[in-house]
Coordinates of C-alpha atoms in Angstrom, one line a residue:
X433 CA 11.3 10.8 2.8
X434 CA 12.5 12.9 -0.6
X435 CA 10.0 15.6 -2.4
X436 CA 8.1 14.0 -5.6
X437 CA 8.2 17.2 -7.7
X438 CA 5.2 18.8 -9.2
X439 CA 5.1 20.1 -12.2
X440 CA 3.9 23.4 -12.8
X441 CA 4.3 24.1 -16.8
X442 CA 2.0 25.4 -18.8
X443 CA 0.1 22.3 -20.4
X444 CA -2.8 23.8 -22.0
X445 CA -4.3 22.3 -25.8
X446 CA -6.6 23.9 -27.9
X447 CA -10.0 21.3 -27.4
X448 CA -12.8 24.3 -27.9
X449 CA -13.6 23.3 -31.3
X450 CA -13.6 19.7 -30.8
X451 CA -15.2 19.4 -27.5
X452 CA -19.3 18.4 -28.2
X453 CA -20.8 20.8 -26.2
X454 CA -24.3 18.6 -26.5
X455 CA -22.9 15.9 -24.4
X456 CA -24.5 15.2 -21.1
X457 CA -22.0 14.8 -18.2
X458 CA -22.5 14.0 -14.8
X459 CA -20.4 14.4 -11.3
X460 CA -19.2 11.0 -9.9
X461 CA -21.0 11.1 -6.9
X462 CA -18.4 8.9 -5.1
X463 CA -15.5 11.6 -5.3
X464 CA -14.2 13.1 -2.2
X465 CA -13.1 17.0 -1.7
X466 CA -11.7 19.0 1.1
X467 CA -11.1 22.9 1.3
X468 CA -7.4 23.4 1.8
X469 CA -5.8 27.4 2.6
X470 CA -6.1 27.4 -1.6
X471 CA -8.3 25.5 -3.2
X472 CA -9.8 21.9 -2.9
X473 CA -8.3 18.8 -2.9
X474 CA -10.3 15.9 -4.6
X475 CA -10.0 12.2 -5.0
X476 CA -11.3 9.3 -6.9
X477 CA -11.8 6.3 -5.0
X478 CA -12.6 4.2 -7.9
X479 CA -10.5 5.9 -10.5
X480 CA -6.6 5.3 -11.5
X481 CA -4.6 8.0 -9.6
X482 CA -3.6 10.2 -6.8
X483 CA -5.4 13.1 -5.4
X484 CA -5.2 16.4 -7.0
X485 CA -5.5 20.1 -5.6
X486 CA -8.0 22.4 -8.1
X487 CA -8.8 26.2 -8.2
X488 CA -12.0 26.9 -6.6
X489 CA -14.0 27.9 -9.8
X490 CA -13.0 24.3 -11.2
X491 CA -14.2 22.5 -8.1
X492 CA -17.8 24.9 -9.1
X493 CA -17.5 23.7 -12.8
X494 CA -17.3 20.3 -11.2
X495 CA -20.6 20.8 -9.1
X496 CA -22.6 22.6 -11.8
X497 CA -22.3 18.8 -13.6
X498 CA -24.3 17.7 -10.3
X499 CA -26.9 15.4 -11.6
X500 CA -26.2 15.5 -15.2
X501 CA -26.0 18.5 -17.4
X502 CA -25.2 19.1 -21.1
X503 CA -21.3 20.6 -21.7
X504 CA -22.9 23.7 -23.6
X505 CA -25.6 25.0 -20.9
X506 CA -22.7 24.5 -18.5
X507 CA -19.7 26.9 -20.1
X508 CA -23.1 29.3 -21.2
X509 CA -23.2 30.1 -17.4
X510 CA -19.8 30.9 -17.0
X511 CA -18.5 34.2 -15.7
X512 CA -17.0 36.4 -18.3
X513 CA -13.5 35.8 -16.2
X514 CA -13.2 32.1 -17.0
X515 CA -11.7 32.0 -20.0
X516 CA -14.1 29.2 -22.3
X517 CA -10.9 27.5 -24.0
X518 CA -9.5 26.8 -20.1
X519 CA -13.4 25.8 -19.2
X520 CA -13.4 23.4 -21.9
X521 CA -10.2 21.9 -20.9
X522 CA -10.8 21.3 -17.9
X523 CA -13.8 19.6 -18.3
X524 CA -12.2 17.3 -20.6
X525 CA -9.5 17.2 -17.8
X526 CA -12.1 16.4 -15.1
X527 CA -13.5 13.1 -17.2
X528 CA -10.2 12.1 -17.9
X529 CA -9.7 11.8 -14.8
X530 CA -12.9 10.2 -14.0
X531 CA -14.4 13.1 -11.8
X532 CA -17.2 13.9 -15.0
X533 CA -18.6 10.5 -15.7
X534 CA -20.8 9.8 -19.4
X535 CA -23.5 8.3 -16.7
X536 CA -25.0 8.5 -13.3
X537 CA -23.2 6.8 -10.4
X538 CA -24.5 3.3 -9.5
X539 CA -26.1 2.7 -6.6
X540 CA -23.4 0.7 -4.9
X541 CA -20.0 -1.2 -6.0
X542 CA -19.9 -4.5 -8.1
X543 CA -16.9 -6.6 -6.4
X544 CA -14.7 -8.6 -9.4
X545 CA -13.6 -12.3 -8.5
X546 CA -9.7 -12.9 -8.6
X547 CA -7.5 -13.2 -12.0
X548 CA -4.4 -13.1 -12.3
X549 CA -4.6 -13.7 -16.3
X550 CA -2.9 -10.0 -17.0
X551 CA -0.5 -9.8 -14.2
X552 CA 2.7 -8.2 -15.7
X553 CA 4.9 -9.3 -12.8
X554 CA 4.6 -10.8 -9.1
X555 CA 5.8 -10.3 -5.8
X556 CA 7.4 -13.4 -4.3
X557 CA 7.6 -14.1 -0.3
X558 CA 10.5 -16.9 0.3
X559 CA 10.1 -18.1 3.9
X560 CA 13.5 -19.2 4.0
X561 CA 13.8 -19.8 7.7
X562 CA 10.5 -20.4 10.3
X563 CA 12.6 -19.3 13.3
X564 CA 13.6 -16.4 14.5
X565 CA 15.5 -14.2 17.5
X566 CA 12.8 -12.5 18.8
X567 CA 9.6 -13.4 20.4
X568 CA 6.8 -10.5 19.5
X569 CA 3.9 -11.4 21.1
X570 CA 1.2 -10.8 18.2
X571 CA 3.5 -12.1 15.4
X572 CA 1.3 -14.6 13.4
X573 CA 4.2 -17.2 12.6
X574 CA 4.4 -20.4 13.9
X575 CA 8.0 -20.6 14.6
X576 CA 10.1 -23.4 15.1
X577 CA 13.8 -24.4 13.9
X578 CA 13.8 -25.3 9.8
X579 CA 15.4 -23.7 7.4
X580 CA 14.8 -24.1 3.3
X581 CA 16.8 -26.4 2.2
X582 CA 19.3 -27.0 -1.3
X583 CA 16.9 -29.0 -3.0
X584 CA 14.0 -27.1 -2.0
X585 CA 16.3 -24.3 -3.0
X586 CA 16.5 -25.4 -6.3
X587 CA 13.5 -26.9 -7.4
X588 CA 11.5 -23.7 -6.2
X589 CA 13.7 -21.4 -8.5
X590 CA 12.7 -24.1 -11.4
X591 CA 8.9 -23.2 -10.6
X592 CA 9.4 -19.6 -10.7
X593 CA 11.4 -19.9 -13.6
X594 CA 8.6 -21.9 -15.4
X595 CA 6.1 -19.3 -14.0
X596 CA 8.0 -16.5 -15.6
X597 CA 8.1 -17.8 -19.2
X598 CA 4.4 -19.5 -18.8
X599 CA 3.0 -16.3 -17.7
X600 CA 5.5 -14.0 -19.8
X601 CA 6.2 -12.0 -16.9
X602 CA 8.3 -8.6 -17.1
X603 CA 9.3 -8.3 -13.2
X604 CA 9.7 -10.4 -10.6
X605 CA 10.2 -9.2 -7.1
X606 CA 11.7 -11.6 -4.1
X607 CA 11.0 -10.8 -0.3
X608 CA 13.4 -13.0 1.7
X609 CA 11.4 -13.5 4.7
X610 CA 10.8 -16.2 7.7
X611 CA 11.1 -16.6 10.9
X612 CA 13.9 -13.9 10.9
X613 CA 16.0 -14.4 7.2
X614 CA 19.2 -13.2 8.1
X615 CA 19.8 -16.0 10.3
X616 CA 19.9 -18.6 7.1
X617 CA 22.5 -15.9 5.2
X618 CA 23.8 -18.8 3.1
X619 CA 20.8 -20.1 1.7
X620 CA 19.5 -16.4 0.9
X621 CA 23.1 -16.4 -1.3
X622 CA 21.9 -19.5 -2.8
X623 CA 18.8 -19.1 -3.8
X624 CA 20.0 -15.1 -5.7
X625 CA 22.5 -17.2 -7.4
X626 CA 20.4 -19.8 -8.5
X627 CA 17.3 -17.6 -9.3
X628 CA 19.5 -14.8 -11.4
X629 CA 21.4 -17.9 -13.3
X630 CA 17.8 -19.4 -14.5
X631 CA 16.0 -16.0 -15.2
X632 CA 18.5 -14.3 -17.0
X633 CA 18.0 -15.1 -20.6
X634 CA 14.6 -14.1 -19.7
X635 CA 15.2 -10.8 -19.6
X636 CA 12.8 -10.7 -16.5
X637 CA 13.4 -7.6 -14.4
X638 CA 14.3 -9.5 -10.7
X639 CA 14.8 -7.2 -7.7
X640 CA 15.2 -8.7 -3.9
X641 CA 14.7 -7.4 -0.5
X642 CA 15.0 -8.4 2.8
X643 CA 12.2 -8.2 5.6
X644 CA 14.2 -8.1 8.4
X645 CA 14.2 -7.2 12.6
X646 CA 17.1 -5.2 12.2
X647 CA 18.5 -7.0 15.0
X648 CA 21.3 -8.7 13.1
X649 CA 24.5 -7.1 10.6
X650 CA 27.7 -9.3 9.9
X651 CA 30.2 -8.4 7.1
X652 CA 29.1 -11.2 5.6
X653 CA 25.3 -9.8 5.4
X654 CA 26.7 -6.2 4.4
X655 CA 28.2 -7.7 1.7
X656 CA 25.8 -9.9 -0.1
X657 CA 23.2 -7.0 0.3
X658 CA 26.0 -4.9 -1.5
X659 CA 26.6 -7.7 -3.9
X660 CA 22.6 -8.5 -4.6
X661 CA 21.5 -4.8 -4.5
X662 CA 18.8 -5.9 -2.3
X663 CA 16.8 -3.4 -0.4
X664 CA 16.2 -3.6 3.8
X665 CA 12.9 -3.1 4.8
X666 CA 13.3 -2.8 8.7
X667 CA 10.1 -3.8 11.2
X668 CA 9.7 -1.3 13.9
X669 CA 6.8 -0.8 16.5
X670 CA 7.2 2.5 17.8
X671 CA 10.1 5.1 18.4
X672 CA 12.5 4.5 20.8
X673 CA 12.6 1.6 23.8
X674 CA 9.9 2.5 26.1
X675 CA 7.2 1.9 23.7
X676 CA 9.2 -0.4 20.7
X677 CA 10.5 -2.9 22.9
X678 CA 7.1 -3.4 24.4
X679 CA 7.0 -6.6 22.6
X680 CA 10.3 -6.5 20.2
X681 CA 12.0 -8.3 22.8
X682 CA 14.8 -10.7 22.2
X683 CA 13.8 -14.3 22.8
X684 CA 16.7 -15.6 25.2
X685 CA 17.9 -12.6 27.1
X686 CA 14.2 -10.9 26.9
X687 CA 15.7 -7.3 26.1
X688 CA 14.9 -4.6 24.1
X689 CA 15.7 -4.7 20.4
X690 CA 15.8 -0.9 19.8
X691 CA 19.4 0.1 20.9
X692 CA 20.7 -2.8 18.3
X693 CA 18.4 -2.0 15.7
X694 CA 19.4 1.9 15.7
X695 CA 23.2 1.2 15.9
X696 CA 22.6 -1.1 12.7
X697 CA 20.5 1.6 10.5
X698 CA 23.4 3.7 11.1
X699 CA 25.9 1.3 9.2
X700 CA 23.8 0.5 6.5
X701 CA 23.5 4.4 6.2
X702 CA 26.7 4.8 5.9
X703 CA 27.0 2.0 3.7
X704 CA 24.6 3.7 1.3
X705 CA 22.2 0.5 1.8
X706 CA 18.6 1.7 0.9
X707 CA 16.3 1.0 3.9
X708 CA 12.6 1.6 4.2
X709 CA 10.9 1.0 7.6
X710 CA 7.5 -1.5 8.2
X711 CA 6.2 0.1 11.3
X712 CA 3.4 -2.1 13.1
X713 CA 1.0 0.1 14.6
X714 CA -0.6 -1.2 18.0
X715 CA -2.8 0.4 20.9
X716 CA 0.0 0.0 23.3
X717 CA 3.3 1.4 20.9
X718 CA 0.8 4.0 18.7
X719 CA 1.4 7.0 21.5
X720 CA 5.4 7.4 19.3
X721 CA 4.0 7.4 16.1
X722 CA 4.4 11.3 15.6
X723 CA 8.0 11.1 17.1
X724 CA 8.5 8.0 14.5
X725 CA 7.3 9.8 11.3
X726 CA 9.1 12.8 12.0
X727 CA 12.7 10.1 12.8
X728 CA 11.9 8.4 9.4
X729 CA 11.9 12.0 7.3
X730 CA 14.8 13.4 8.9
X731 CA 16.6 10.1 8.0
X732 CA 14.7 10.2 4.3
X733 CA 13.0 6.8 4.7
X734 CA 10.1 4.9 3.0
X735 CA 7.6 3.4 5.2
X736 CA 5.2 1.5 5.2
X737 CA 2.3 2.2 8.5
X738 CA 0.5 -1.1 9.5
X739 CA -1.6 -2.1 12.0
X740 CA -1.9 -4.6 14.4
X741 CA -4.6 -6.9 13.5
X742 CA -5.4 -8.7 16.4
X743 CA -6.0 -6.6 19.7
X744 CA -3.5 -8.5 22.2
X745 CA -1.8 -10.5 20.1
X746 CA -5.2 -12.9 20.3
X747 CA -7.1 -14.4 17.4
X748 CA -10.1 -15.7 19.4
X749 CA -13.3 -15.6 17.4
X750 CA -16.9 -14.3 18.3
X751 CA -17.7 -10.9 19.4
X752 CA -14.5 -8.3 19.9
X753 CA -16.4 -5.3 19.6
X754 CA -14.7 -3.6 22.4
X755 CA -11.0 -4.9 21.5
X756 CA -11.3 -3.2 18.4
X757 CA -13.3 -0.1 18.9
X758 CA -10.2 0.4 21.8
X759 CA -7.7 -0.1 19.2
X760 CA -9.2 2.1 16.6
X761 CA -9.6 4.5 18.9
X762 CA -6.3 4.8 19.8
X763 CA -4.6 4.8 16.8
X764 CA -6.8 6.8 14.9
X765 CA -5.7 9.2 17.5
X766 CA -1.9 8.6 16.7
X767 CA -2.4 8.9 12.8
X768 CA -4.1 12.3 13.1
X769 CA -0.8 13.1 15.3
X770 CA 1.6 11.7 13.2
X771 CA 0.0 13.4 9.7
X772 CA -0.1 16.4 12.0
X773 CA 3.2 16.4 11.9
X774 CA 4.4 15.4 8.3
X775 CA 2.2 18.3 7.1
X776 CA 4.6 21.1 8.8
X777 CA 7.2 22.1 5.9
X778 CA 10.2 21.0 7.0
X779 CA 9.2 17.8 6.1
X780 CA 9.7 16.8 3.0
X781 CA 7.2 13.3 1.7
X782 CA 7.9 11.6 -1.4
X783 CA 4.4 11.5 -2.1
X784 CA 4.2 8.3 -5.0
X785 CA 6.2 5.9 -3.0
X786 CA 7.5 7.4 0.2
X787 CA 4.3 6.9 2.7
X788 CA 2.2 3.9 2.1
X789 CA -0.7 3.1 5.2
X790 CA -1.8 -0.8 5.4
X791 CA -2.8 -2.0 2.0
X792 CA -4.7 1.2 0.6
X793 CA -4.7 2.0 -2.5
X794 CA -4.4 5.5 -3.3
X795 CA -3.8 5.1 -6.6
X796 CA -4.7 2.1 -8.0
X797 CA -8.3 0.9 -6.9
X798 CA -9.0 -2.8 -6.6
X799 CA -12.8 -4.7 -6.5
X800 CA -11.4 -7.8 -5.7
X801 CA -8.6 -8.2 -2.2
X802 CA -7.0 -5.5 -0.4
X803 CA -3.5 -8.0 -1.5
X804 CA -2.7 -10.0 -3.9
X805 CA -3.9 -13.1 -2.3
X806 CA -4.9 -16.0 -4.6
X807 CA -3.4 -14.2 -7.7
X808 CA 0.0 -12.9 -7.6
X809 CA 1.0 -12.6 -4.3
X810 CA 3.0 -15.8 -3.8
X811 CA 3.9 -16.9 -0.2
X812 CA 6.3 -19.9 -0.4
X813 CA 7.4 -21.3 3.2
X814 CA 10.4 -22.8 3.8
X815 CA 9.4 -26.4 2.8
X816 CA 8.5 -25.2 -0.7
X817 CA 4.9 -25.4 -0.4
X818 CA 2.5 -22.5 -0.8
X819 CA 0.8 -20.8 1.8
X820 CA -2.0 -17.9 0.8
X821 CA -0.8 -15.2 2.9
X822 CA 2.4 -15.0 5.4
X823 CA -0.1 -15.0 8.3
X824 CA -1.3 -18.9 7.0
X825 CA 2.0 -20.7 6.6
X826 CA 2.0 -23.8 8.1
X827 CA -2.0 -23.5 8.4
X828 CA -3.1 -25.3 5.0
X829 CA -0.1 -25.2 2.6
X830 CA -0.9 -26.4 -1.3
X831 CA 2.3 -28.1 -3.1
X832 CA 4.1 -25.9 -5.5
X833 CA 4.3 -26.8 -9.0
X834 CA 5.6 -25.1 -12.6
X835 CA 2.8 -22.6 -12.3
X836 CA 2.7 -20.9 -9.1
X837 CA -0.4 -18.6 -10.0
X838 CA -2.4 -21.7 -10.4
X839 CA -1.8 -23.1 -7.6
X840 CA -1.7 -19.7 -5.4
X841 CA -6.1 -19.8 -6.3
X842 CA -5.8 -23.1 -4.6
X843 CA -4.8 -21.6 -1.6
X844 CA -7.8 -19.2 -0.8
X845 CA -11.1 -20.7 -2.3
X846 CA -13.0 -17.7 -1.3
X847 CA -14.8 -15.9 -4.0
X848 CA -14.7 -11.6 -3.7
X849 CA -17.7 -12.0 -5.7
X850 CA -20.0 -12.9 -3.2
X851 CA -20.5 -9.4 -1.6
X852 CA -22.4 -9.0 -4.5
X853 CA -25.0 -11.6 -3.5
X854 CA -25.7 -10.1 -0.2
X855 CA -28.6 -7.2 -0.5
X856 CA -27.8 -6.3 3.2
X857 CA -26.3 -3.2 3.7
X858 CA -22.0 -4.2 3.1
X859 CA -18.7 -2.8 1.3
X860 CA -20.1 -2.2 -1.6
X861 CA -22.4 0.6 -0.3
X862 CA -19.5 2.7 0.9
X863 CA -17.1 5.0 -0.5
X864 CA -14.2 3.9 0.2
X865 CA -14.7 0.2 -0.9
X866 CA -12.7 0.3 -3.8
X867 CA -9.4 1.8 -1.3
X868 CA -9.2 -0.6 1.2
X869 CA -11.2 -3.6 -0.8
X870 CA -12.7 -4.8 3.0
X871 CA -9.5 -4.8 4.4
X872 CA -7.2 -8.2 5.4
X873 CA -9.4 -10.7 3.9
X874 CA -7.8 -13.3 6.5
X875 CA -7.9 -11.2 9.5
X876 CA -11.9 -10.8 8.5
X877 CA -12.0 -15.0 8.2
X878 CA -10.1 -15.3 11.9
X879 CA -11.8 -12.5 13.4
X880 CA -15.8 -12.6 11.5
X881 CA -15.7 -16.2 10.4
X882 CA -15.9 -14.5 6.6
X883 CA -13.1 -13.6 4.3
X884 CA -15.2 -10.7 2.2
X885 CA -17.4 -8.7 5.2
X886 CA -16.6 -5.7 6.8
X887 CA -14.1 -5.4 8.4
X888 CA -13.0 -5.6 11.9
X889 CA -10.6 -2.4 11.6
X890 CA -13.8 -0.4 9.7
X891 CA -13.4 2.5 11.6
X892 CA -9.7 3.2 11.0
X893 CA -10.1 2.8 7.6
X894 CA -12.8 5.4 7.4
X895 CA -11.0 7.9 9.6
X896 CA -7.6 7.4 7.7
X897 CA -8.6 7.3 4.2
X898 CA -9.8 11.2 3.9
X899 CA -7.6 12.1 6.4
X900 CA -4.6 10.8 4.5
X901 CA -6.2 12.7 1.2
X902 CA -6.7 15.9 2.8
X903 CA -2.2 15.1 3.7
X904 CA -1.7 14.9 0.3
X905 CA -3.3 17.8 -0.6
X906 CA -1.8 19.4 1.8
X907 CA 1.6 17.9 0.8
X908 CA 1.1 19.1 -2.6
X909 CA 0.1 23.0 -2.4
X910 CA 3.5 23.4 -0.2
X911 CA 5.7 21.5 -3.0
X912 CA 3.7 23.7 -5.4
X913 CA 4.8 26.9 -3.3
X914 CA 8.2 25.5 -3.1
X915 CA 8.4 25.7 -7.2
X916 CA 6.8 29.0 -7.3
X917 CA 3.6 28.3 -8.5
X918 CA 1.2 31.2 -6.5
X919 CA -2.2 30.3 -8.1
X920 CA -3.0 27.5 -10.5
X921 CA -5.9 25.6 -12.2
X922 CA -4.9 22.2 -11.1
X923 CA -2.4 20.7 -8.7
X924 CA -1.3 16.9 -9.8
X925 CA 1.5 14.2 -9.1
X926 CA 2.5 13.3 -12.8
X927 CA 1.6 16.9 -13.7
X928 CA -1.0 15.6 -16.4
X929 CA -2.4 19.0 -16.4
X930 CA -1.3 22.2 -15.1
X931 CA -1.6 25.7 -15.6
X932 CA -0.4 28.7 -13.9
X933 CA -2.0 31.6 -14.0
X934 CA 0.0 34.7 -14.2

């Protein structure tokens, strides 16, 4: 993982005259702070962006809004050594950013129902394959020997293609996935060429990767990834063989995977291949999450940290209580460990895309799905149908046609909207609802019998969402330190607004 800069310029504009110091402002009461060794962190939940880090005097202009209070009686009760221009900025600043709010804060959350009318570009998985060399125990395919074939090949690139100029879509992103997609090298090649060919006088921004074991490198592979500029993204379980070939186990010989996978990151390394790592996250493999963490920043990889969704490898309905609370438990455990260790300083975290947990969102919140499920998140198996999620192939496929987002709604006919019709206590009431948007909508249908509920992995969510934001906070005052900013106003990503005091 590489250091996202911050910026610490001056970035200060003139707004006392224009600010209208009769206007009645008050404190989103959904925002979450944390006291770090200088400052506060504080994060929006339901507002565009990342956490920032603030002075201590802004995070008390921030509280003196508490309940509504007019710009003009606030900045009156200032200390003389608060410069008013600076006040005034920053409370501009603050409801920019959505922490100083024109009204009070609703009672509770209003979920949105899916549309994916204004989607700029989509995220594709191809199932080119269903079977695979290894036999994880809680993987949720249904494998068995089929591969995609030519004319599948080709008539699915003619529906994305259609989808793309229907839709007026500016990127398209391709996962090559299965079963395990290296095995069915040859069709991959076919379906770049074809796909490239048809969207090029689009002018479509198309990017592919490959969600791979690891397990498998030929020169052949090594050079159509060279020749497609596709990305790796390598799935892991834990650091090292004791705990990630607990299940990552080869499905003839039933060895390890580990030794394999490690010799083969080493030659796309020196290949210069980009690799980020999918690390699954279970109660039995969650005790090497530290040690994986600090492997994947001293190699400078992006990862992704799931979680098993179904306590051993079971998706048995009724009451799992105990399962759950176990697993939770465990690897709530492990994530305080491993953020433990990515705060010391040696690690450097590339804070925008380097470390993303589950499907949170951080920075962009979401009222409808945790995923793009329904919308723009197309799953197409290897027989060219559509599934709604890579844990339903096979389940209740829809058949394709020339405009895959209509028929990807077809696929999940549950409405987010309905948490709204429930007055019991639900999602909506907490915090963090717009971060983790109830969690894996299909892991809350197999597991609750309801797609929109709470959700079974509740308790990680809530332990893991302010944890990770106090990180970043964290994360951020030592890059700050590391340009040489020794006190500041505010602390941000994109540097919207900084100031360092002399």
């Amino acid at each position: 993982m590489s250091a996202a800069s911050v910026d610490c310029s001056p970035s200060i504009h003139d707004s006392q005259a224009a600010y209208d110091l009769s206007a009645t402002l008050f404190t989103s009461e959904r925002h979450f702070r944390d006291r770090l060794s200088s400052g506060q962190v504080l994060f929006n939940p339901d507002w565009h962006g990342f956490p920032i880090v603030v002075a201590d005097w802004v995070a008390g202009l921030l509280d003196a809004f508490s309940g509504g209070a007019r710009v003009g009686h606030v900045v009156s009760g200032l200390p003389e050594s608060v410069d008013l221009g600076l006040a005034l900025d920053m409370i501009e600043y603050l409801e920019h950013s959505g922490f100083l709010r024109t009204a009070p804060t609703p009672a509770r959350y209003t979920a949105t129902e899916f549309n994916s009318d204004n989607s700029r570009g989509t995220a594709i998985w191809v199932h080119v394959n269903n079977h695979c060399n290894l036999d994880c125990q809680y993987c949720f395919v249904n494998k068995f020997k089929s591969t995609m074939q030519p004319e599948v090949v080709a008539q699915t690139v003619d529906f994305i293609r259609s989808t793309v100029e229907t839709r007026k879509l500016k990127e398209v992103l391709i996962k090559f996935a299965g079963g395990e997609p290296t095995l069915s090298l040859e069709t991959m090649k076919d379906f770049h060429g074809r796909l490239t060919e048809a969207l090029r006088p689009l002018g479509t921004y198309l990017h592919f990767g490959i969600l791979t074991n690891g397990t498998v490198l030929t020169p052949a592979l090594l050079e159509f990834v060279k020749m497609s500029g596709a990305t790796i993204a390598i799935s892991l379980d834990g650091h090292g063989a004791e705990t990630h070939d607990i299940f990552r186990v080869f499905k003839n010989s039933r060895k390890g995977s580990w030794d394999r996978i490690l010799a083969n990151i080493e030659v796309f390394k020196a290949n210069k291949i980009p690799i980020s790592i999918n690390a699954t996250i279970s109660e039995q493999s969650c005790q090497s999450l530290p040690a994986l963490v600090k492997w994947i920043s001293e190699n400078g990889f992006r990862t992704r940290l799931g979680v098993v969704r179904q306590p051993n490898g079971s998706w048995s309905g009724g009451s799992r209580e105990e399962e759950y609370a176990r697993l939770t438990s465990a690897i709530n455990a492990a994530f305080e460990e491993a953020l433990s260790e990515l705060e010391k300083p040696e690690h450097q975290v590339e804070l925008r895309y380097g470390l993303g947990i589950c499907e949170l969102h951080f920075e962009n919140p979401t009222t409808t799905a945790c995923c793009g499920i329904a919308t723009n998140h197309l799953v197409i198996q290897d027989d060219g149908k559509l599934a709604s999620c890579p844990m339903t192939t096979r389940e209740s496929p829809v058949a394709a046609g020339p405009d895959l987002f209509s028929v990807a709604r077809l696929t999940f006919p549950y409405r987010p909207e309905e948490r709204n019709e429930s007055e019991e206590k639900n999602c909506l009431d907490c915090q963090w609802f717009p971060v983790c948007a109830s969690g894996c909508p299909v892991t809350n249908l197999r597991i609750k019998n309801k797609a929109f509920t709470i959700s079974p992995l509740h308790a990680f969510y809530a332990f893991v969402i302010p944890r990770y934001v106090t990180f970043f906070g964290r994360k951020l005052l030592q890059q700050a330190a590391g340009d040489g900013a020794s006190n500041f106003v505010v602390l941000s990503l994109d540097g919207t607004f900084t100031e360092v005091m002399e």
